[in-house]
mmCIF file of C-alpha atoms in Angstrom:
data_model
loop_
_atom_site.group_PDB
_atom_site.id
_atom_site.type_symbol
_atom_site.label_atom_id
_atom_site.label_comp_id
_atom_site.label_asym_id
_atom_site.label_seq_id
_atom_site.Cartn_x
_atom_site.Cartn_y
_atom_site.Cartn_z
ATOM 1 C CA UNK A 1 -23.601 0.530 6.937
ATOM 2 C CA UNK A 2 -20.132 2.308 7.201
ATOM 3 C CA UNK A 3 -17.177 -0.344 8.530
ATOM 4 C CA UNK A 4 -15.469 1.136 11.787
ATOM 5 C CA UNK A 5 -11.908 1.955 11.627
ATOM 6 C CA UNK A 6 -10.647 -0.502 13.636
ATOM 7 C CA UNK A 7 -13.214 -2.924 11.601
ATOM 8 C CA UNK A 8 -11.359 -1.190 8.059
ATOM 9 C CA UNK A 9 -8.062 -1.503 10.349
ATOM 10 C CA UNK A 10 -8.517 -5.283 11.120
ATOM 11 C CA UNK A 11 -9.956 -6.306 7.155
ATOM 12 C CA UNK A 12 -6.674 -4.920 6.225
ATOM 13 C CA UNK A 13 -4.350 -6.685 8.370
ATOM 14 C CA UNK A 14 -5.853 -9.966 7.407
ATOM 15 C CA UNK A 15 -5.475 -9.115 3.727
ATOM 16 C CA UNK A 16 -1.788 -8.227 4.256
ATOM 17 C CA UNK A 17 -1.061 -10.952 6.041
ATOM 18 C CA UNK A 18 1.378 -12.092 9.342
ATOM 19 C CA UNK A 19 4.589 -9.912 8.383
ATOM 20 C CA UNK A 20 1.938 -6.313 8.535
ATOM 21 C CA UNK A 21 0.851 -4.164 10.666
ATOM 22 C CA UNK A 22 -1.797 -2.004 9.450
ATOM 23 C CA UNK A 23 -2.655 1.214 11.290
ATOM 24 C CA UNK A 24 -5.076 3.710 9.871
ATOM 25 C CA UNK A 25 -4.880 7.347 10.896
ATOM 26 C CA UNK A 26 -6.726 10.826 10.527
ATOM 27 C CA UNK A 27 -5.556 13.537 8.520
ATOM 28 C CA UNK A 28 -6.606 17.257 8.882
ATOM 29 C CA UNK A 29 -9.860 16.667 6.855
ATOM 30 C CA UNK A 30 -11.117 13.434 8.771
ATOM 31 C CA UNK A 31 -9.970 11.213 6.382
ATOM 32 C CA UNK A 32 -8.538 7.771 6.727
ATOM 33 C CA UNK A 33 -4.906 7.484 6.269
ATOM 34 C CA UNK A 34 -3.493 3.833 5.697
ATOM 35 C CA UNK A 35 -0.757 2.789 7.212
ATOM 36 C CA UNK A 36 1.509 -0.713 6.564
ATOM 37 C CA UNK A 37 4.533 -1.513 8.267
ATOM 38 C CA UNK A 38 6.749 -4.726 8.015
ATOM 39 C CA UNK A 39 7.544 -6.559 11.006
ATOM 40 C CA UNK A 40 11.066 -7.877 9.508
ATOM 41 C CA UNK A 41 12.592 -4.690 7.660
ATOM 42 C CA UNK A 42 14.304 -1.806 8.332
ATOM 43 C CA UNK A 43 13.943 1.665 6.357
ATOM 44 C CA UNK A 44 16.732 3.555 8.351
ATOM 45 C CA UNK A 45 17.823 2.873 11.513
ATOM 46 C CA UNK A 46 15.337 1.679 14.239
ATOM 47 C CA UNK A 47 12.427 2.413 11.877
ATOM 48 C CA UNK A 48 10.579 0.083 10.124
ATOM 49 C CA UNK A 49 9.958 0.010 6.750
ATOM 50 C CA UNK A 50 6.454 1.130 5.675
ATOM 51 C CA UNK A 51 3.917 3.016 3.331
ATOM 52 C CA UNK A 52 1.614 5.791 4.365
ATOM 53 C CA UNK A 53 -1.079 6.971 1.926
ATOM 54 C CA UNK A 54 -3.831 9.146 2.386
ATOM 55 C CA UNK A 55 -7.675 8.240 1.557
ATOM 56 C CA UNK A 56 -8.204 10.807 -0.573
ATOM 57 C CA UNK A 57 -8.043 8.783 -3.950
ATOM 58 C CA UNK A 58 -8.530 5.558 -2.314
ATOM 59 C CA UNK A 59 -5.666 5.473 -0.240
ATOM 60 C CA UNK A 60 -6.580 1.670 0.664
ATOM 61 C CA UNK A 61 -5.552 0.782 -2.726
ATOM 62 C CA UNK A 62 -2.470 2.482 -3.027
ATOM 63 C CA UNK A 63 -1.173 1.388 0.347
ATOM 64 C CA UNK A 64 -2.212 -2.216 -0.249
ATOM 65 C CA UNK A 65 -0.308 -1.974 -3.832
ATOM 66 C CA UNK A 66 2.929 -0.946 -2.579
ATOM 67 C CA UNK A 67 2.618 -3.227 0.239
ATOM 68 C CA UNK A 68 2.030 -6.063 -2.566
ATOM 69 C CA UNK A 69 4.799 -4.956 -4.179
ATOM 70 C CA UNK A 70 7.165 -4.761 -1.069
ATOM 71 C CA UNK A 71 6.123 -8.218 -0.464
ATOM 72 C CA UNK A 72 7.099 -10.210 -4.064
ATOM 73 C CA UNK A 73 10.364 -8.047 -4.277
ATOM 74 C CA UNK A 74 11.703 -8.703 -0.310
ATOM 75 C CA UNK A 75 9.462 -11.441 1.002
ATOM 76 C CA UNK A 76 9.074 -14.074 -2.069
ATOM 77 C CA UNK A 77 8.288 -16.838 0.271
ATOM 78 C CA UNK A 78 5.887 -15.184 2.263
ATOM 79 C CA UNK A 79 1.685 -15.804 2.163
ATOM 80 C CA UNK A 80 -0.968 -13.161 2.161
ATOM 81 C CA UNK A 81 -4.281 -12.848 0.920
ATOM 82 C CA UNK A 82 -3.367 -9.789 -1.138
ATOM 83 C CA UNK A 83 -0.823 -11.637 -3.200
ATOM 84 C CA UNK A 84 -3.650 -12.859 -5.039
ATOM 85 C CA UNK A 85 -3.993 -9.346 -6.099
ATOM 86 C CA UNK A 86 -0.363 -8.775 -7.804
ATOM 87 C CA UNK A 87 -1.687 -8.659 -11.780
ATOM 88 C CA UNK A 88 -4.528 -5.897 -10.963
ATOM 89 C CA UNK A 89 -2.131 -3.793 -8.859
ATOM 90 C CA UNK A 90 0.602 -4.467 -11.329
ATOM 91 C CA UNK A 91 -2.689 -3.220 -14.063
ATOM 92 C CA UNK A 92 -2.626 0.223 -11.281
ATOM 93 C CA UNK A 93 1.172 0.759 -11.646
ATOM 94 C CA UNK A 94 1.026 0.632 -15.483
ATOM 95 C CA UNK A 95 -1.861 2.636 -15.643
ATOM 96 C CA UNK A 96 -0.551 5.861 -12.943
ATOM 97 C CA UNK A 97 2.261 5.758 -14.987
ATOM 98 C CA UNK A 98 0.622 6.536 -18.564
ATOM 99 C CA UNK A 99 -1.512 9.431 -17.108
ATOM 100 C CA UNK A 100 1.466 11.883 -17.125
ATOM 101 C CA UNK A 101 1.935 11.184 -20.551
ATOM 102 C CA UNK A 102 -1.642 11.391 -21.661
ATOM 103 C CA UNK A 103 -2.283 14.232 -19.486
ATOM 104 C CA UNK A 104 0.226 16.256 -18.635
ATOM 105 C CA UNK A 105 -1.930 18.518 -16.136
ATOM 106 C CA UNK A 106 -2.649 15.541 -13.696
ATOM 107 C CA UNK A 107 -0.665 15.440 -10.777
ATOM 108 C CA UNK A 108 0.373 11.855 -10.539
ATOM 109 C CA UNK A 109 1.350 10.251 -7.310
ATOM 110 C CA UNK A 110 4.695 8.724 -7.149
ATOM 111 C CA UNK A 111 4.713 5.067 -8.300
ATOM 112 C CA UNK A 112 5.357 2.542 -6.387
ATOM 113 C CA UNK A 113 8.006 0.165 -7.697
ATOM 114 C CA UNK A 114 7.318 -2.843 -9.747
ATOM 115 C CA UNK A 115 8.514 -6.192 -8.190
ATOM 116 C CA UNK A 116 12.105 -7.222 -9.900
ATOM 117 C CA UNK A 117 10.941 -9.784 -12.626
ATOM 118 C CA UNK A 118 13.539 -12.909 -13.313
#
């Protein structure tokens, strides 16, 4: 059985825990669209700082990554079940960014930035 959207929409939130809101959206092909946004930051102005990636390549993953990473770099204190995730999406990063060297025709998607390391 398929999961709903709001079902995939609600699984999310709890993963990213109290400082998300998750939204998922269509695109032009009917495809899920994930959407994170912080509840304490600011990207410019009155908008709030967020990540919006497309389902296409598992867009899940790639949202939930850069929220991860959002999350160790401004939010160190903060608890969510995805933290537990941080070495396999850290795994992702490192691996998105050898595929332009080893393949040069791929078309990578921008990174998401790795968590500042003391």
């Amino acid at each position: 059985m398929v999961a709903s959207r709001s079902a995939r929409e609600r699984k999310a939130g709890v993963e990213a825990g109290a400082l998300a809101t998750v939204t998922i959206d269509l695109d032009e092909q009917k495809q899920f669209v994930y959407k994170i946004a912080c509840t304490r930051c600011r990207a410019k102005g009155h908008r709030k700082w967020s990540v919006y990636r497309p389902g296409g390549d598992n867009g899940y993953m790639a949202a939930m990554d850069r929220w991860i990473f959002h999350l160790v770099e401004k939010h160190p204190e903060a608890e969510a079940p995805c933290l537990a995730y941080v070495p396999a999406a850290q795994q992702r990063l490192h691996e998105r960014r050898e595929r332009p060297a080893a393949d040069p025709s791929s078309q990578a998607v921008e990174p998401a930035e790795p968590p500042a390391t003391s």
